[in-house]
Short mmCIF file of C-alpha atoms in Angstrom, two decimals:
data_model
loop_
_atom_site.label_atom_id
_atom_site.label_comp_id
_atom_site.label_asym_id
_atom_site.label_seq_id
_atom_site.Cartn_x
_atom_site.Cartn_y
_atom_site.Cartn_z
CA UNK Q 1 -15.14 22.18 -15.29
CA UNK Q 2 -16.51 19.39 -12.80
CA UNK Q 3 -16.94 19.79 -9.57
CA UNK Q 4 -18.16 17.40 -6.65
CA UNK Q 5 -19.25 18.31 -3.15
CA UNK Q 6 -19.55 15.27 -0.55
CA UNK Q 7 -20.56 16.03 2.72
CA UNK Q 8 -22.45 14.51 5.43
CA UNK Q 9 -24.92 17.32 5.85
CA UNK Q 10 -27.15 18.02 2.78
CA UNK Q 11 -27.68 21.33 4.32
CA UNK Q 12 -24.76 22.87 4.11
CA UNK Q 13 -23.22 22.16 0.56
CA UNK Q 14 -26.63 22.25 -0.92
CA UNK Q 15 -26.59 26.07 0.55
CA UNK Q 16 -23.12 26.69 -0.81
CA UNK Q 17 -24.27 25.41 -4.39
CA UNK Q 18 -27.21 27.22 -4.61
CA UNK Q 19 -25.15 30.79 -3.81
CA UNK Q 20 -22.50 30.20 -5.94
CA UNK Q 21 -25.37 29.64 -8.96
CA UNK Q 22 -27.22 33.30 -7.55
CA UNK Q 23 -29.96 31.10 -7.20
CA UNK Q 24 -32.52 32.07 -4.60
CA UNK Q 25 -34.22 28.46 -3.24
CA UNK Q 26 -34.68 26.66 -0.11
CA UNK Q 27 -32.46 23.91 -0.21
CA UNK Q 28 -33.69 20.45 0.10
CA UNK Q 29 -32.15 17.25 1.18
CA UNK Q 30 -29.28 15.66 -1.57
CA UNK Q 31 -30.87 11.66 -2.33
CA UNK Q 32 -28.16 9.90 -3.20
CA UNK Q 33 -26.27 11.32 -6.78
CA UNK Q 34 -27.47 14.96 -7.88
CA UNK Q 35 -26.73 17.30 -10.98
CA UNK Q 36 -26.98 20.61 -11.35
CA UNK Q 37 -24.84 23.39 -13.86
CA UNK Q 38 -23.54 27.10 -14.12
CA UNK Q 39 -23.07 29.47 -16.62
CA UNK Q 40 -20.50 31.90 -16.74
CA UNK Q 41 -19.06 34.41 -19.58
CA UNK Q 42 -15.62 35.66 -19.46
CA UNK Q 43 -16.98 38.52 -21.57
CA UNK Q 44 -19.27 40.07 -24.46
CA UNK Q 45 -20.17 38.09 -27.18
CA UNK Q 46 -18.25 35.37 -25.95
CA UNK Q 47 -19.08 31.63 -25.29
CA UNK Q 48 -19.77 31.04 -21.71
CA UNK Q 49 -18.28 28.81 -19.82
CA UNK Q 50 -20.29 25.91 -17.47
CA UNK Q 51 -19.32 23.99 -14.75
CA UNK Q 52 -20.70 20.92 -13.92
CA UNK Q 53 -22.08 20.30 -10.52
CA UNK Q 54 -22.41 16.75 -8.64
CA UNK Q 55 -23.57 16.93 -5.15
CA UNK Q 56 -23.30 13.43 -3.14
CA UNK Q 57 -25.51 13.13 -0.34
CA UNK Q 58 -26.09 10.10 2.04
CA UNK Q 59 -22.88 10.44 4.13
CA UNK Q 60 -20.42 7.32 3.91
CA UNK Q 61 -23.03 5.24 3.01
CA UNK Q 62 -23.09 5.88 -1.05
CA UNK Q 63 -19.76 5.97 -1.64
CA UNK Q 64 -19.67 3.59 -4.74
CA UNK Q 65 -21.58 6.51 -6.23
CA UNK Q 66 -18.29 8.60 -6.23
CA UNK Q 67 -17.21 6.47 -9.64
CA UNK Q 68 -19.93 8.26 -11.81
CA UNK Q 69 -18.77 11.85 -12.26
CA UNK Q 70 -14.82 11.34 -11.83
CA UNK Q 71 -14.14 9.24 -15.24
CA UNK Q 72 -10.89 9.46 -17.21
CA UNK Q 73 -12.97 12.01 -19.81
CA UNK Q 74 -13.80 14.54 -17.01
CA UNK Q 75 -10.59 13.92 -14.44
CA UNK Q 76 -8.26 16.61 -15.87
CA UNK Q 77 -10.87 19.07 -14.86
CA UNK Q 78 -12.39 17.89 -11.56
CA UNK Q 79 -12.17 19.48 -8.29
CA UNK Q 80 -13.39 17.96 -5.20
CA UNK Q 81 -15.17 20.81 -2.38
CA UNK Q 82 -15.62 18.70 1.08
CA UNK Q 83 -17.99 19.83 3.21
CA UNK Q 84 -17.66 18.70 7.05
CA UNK Q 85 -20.14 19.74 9.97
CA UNK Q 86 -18.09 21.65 12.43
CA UNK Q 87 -21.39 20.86 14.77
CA UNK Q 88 -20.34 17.81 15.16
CA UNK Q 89 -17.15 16.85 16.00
CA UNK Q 90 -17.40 12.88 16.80
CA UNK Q 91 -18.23 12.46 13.53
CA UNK Q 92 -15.74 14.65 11.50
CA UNK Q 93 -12.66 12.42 11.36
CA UNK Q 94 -14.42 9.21 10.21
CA UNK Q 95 -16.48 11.20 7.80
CA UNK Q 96 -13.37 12.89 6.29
CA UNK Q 97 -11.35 10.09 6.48
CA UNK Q 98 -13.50 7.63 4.42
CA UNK Q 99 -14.88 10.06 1.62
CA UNK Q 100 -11.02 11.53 1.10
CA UNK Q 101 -10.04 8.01 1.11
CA UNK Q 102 -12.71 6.26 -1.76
CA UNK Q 103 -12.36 9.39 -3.64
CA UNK Q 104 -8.47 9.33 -3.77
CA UNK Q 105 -8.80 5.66 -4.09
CA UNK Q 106 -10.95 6.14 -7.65
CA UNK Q 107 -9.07 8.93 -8.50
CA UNK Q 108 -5.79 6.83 -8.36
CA UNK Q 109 -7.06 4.17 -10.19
CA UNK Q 110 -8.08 6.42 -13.23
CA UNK Q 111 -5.31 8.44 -13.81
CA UNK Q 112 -3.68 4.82 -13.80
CA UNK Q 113 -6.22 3.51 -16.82
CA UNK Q 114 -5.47 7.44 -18.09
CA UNK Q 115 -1.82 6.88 -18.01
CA UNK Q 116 -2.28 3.56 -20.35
CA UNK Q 117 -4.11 5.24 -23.18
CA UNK Q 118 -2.03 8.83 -22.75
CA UNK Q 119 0.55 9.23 -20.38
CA UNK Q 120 1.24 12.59 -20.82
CA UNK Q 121 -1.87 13.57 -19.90
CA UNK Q 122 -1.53 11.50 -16.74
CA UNK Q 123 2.27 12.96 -16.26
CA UNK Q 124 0.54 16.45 -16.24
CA UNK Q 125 -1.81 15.72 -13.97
CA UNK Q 126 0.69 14.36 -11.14
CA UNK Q 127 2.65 17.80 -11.49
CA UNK Q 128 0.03 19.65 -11.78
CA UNK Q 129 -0.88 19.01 -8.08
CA UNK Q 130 1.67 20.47 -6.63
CA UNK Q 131 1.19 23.69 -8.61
CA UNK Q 132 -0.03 25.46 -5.19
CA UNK Q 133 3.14 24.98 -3.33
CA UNK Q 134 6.21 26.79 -3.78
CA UNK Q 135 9.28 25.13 -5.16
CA UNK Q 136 11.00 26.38 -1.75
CA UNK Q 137 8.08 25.67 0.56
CA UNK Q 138 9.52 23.66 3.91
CA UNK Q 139 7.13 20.91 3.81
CA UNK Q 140 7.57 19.60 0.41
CA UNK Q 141 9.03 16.48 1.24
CA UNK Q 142 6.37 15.89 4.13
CA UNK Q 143 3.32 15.99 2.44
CA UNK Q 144 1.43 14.61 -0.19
CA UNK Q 145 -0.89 16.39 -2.29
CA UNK Q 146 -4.66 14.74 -2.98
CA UNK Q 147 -4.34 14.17 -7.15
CA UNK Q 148 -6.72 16.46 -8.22
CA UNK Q 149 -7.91 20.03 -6.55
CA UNK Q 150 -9.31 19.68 -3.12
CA UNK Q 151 -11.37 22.13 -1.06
CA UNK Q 152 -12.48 21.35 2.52
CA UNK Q 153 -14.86 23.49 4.21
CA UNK Q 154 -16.21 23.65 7.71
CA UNK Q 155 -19.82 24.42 8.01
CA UNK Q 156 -22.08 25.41 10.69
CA UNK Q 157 -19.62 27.60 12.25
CA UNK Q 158 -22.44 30.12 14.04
CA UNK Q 159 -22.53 26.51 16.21
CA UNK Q 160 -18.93 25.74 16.32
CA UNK Q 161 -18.08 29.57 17.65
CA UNK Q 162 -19.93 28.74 21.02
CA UNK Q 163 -17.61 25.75 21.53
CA UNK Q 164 -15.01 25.39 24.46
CA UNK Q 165 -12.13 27.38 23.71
CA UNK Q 166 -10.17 23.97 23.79
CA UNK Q 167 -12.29 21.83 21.65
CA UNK Q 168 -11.95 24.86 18.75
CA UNK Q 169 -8.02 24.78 18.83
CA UNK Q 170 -7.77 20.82 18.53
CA UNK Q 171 -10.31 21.30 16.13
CA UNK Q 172 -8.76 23.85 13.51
CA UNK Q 173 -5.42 22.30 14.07
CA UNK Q 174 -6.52 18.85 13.08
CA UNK Q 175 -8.28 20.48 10.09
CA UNK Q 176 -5.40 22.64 9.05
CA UNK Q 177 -2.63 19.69 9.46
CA UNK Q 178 -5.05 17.30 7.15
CA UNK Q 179 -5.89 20.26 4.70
CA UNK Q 180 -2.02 21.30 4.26
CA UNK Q 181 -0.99 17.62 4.01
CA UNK Q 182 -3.43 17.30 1.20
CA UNK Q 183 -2.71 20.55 -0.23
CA UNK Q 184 -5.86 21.40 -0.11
CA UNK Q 185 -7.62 24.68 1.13
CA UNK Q 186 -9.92 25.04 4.19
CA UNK Q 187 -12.37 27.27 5.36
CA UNK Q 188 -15.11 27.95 7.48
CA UNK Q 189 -18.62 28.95 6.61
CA UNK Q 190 -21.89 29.42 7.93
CA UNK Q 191 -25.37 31.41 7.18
CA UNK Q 192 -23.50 34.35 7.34
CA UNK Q 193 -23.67 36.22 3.83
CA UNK Q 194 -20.00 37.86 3.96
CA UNK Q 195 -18.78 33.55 4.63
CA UNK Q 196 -20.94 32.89 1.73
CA UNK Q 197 -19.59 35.21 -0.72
CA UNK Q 198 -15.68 34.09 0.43
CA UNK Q 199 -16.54 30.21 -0.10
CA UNK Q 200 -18.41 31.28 -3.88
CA UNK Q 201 -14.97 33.13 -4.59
CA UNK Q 202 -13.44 29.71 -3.60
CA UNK Q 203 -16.14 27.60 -5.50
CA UNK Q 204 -15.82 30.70 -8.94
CA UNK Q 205 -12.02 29.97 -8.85
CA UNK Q 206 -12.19 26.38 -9.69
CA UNK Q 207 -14.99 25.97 -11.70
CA UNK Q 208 -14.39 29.14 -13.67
CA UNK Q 209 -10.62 29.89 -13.39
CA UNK Q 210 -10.56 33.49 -11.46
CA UNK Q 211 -7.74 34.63 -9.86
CA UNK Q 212 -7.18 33.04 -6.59
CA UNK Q 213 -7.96 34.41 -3.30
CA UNK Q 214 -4.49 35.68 -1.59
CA UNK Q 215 -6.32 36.30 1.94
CA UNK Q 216 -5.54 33.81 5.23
CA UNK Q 217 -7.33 33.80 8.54
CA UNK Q 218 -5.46 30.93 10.79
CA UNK Q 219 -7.01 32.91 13.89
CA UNK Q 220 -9.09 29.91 15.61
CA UNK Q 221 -10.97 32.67 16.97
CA UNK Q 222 -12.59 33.65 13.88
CA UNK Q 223 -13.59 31.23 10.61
CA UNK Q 224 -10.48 29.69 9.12
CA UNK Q 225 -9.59 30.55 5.50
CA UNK Q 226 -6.95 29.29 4.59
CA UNK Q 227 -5.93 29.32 0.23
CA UNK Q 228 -3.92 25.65 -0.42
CA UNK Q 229 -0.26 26.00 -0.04
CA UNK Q 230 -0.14 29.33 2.17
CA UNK Q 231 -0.03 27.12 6.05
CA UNK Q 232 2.87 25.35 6.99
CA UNK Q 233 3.82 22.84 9.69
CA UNK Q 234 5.79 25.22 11.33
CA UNK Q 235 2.46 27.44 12.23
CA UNK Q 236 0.32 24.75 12.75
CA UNK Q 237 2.57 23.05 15.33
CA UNK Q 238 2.23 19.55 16.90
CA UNK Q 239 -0.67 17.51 17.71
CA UNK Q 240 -2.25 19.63 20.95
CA UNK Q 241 -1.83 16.34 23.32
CA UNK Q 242 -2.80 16.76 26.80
CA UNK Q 243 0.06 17.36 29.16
CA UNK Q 244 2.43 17.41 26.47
CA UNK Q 245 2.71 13.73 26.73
CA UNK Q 246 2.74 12.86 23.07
CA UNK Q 247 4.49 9.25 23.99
CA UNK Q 248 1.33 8.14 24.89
CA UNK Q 249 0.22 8.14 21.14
CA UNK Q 250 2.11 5.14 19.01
CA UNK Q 251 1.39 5.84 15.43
CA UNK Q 252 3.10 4.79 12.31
CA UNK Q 253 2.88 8.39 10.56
CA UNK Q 254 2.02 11.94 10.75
CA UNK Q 255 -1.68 11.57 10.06
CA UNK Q 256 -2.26 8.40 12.31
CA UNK Q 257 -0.93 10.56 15.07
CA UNK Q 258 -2.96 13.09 14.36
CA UNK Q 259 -6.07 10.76 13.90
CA UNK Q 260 -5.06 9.03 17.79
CA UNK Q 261 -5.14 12.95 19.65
CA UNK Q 262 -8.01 13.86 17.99
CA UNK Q 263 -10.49 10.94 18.37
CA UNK Q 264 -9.11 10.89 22.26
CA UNK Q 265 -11.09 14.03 22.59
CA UNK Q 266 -13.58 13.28 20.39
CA UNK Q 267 -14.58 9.59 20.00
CA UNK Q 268 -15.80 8.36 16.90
CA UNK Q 269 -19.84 7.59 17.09
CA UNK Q 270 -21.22 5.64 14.30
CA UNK Q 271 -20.57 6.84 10.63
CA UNK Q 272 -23.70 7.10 8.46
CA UNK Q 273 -24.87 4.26 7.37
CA UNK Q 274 -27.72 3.24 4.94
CA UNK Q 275 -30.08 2.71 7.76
CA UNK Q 276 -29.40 7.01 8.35
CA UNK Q 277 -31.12 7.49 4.65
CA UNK Q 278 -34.99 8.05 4.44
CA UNK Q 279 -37.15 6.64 1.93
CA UNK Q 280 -37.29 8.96 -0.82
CA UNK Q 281 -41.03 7.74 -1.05
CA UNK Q 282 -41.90 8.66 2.26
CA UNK Q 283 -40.71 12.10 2.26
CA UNK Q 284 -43.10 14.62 2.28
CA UNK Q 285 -41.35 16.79 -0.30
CA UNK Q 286 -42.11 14.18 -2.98
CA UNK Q 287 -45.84 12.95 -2.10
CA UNK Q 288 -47.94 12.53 -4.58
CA UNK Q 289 -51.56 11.18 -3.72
CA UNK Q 290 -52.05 8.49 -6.71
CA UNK Q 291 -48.50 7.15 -6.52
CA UNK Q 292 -48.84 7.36 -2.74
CA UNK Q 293 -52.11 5.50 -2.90
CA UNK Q 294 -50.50 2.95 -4.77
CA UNK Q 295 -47.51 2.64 -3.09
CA UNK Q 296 -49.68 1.83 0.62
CA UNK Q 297 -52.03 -0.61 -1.54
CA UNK Q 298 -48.85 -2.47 -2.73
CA UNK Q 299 -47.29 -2.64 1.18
CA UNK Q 300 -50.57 -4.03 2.56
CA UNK Q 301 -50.54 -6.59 -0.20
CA UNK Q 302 -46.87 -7.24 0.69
CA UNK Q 303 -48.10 -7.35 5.06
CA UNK Q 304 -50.18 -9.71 3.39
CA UNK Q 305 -47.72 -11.59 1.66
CA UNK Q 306 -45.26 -12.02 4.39
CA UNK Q 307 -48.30 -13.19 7.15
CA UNK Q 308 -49.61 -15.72 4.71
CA UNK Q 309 -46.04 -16.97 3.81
CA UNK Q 310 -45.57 -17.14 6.84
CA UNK Q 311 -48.17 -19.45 8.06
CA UNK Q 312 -47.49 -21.63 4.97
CA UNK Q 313 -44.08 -22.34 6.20
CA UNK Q 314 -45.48 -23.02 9.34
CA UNK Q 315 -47.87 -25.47 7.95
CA UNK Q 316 -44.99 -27.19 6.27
CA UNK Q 317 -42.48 -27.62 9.30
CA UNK Q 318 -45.51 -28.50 11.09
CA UNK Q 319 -46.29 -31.42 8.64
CA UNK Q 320 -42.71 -32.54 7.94
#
């Protein structure tokens, strides 16, 4: 089983990695594309089972990186675990928006190459998704599943909890309407150690295949759980627009709508971008004194470089 978490916080999905592997670390801060594994045994003297772990870290800004791990070999077996910082909500829509939307993007495009070499395969795969909704469910015909298992959780909640009682309920509403048009599942998480445990049932499911958690919390009072296919549009209920005025809003669909209400409360600052990544070999975490000696004698000689290039070009527009 494969499994990637994107996020825009290394923090938090690092943390959630490390507790679903029992393994008792201080996380550090995901550079660009990172591996890890997990073992698990469905009994005695049987093979274990191990799931694969890629952990994308730089925000928005590595997105291209997404194409590694999700190839037509490992697709059929993939899960996707989003990880959003409930601390800040002026970022949280953009962030979402443009991982779920290169991700789906890639995803679409293999199960098309999939489809050419086996298209059974790929016919599995696009009924497979909506597996987690009844046959009967209401909103059938109004959603549309993300092609391959999606999780999106909410961390930093012990901040988020502290929020206006307003800013919460737009909040989880917006969450819940994206995660139940996705068919995904959402939850909420934080340092707490009974959160932890609920999100590594989550995380166990998919990569090992254990029965599914049944359990739904949709009180925006307390952290959101809710299992994909269990919320419906019914009990989520319209966009919370000030004043009821929802004319205001023009929008061409469902989630555009959605988008508009939300980013009037919150605006959108700037999404990561590859000026928001630190030099891997500045950080502290990685020094190491004769590559770091090196590294300072190469960027004097490159000072050095630029001033004397500099004054040669000088020279020249000064003689032409």
């Amino acid at each position: 089983m494969e499994e990637m978490a994107t996020e825009d916080v290394a923090q938090g999905k690092t943390t959630i990695i490390l507790r679903c592997l029992d393994r008792d670390e201080p996380p550090k801060p995901t550079l660009a594309l990172e591996y890890t594994y997990g073992r698990r045994a469905k009994g005695h003297n049987t093979p274990k089972d191990i799931a694969h772990f890629w952990e994308l870290g730089g925000g928005t800004s590595l997105l291209d990186l997404i194409s590694i791990p999700i190839t037509s070999d490992t697709l059929r077996t993939f899960s996707i675990v989003l990880v959003l910082d409930l601390s800040k909500p002026n970022d949280l829509w953009p962030t979402m928006e443009n991982l779920l939307q290169a991700a789906k993007s890639h995803v679409d495009k293999v199960i098309m190459k999939l489809g050419k070499v086996n298209s059974k395969a790929a016919s599995e795969m696009r009924q497979k998704i909506w597996s987690n909704m009844q046959k009967d469910h209401p909103d059938r015909e109004l959603i549309d599943p993300f092609p391959i298992p999606l999780v999106i959780i909410g961390s930093k909640y012990d901040i988020f909890q502290d929020f206006d009682s307003e800013k919460r309920k737009v909040i989880c509403k917006t969450l819940r309407f994206v995660a139940h048009y996705y068919g995904a599942s959402l939850m909420f998480t934080s340092k707490s150690e009974a959160l932890l445990l609920k999100i590594r049932g989550v995380i166990n499911q998919l990569a090992f295949g254990i029965d599914k958690s049944k359990s739904i919390c949709v009180d925006q009072n307390k952290p959101l759980f809710i299992t994909a296919g269990l919320d419906s549009l019914s009990q989520i209920g319209s966009p919370p627009v000030p004043d009821n005025d929802i004319g205001q809003f023009h929008a061409h669909s469902p989630m555009e709508l959605w988008k508009k209400v939300y980013e009037k409360l919150f605006p959108p600052k700037s999404v990561n971008t590859l000026k928001d990544i630190k030099d891997p070999a500045r950080d502290p975490q990685y020094a190491e004194s004769e590559v770091d000696e090196m590294r300072i004698q190469k960027d004097q000689e490159l000072e050095q470089y630029k001033k004397s290039s500099s004054k040669s070009w000088k020279q020249i527009d000064l003689e032409s």
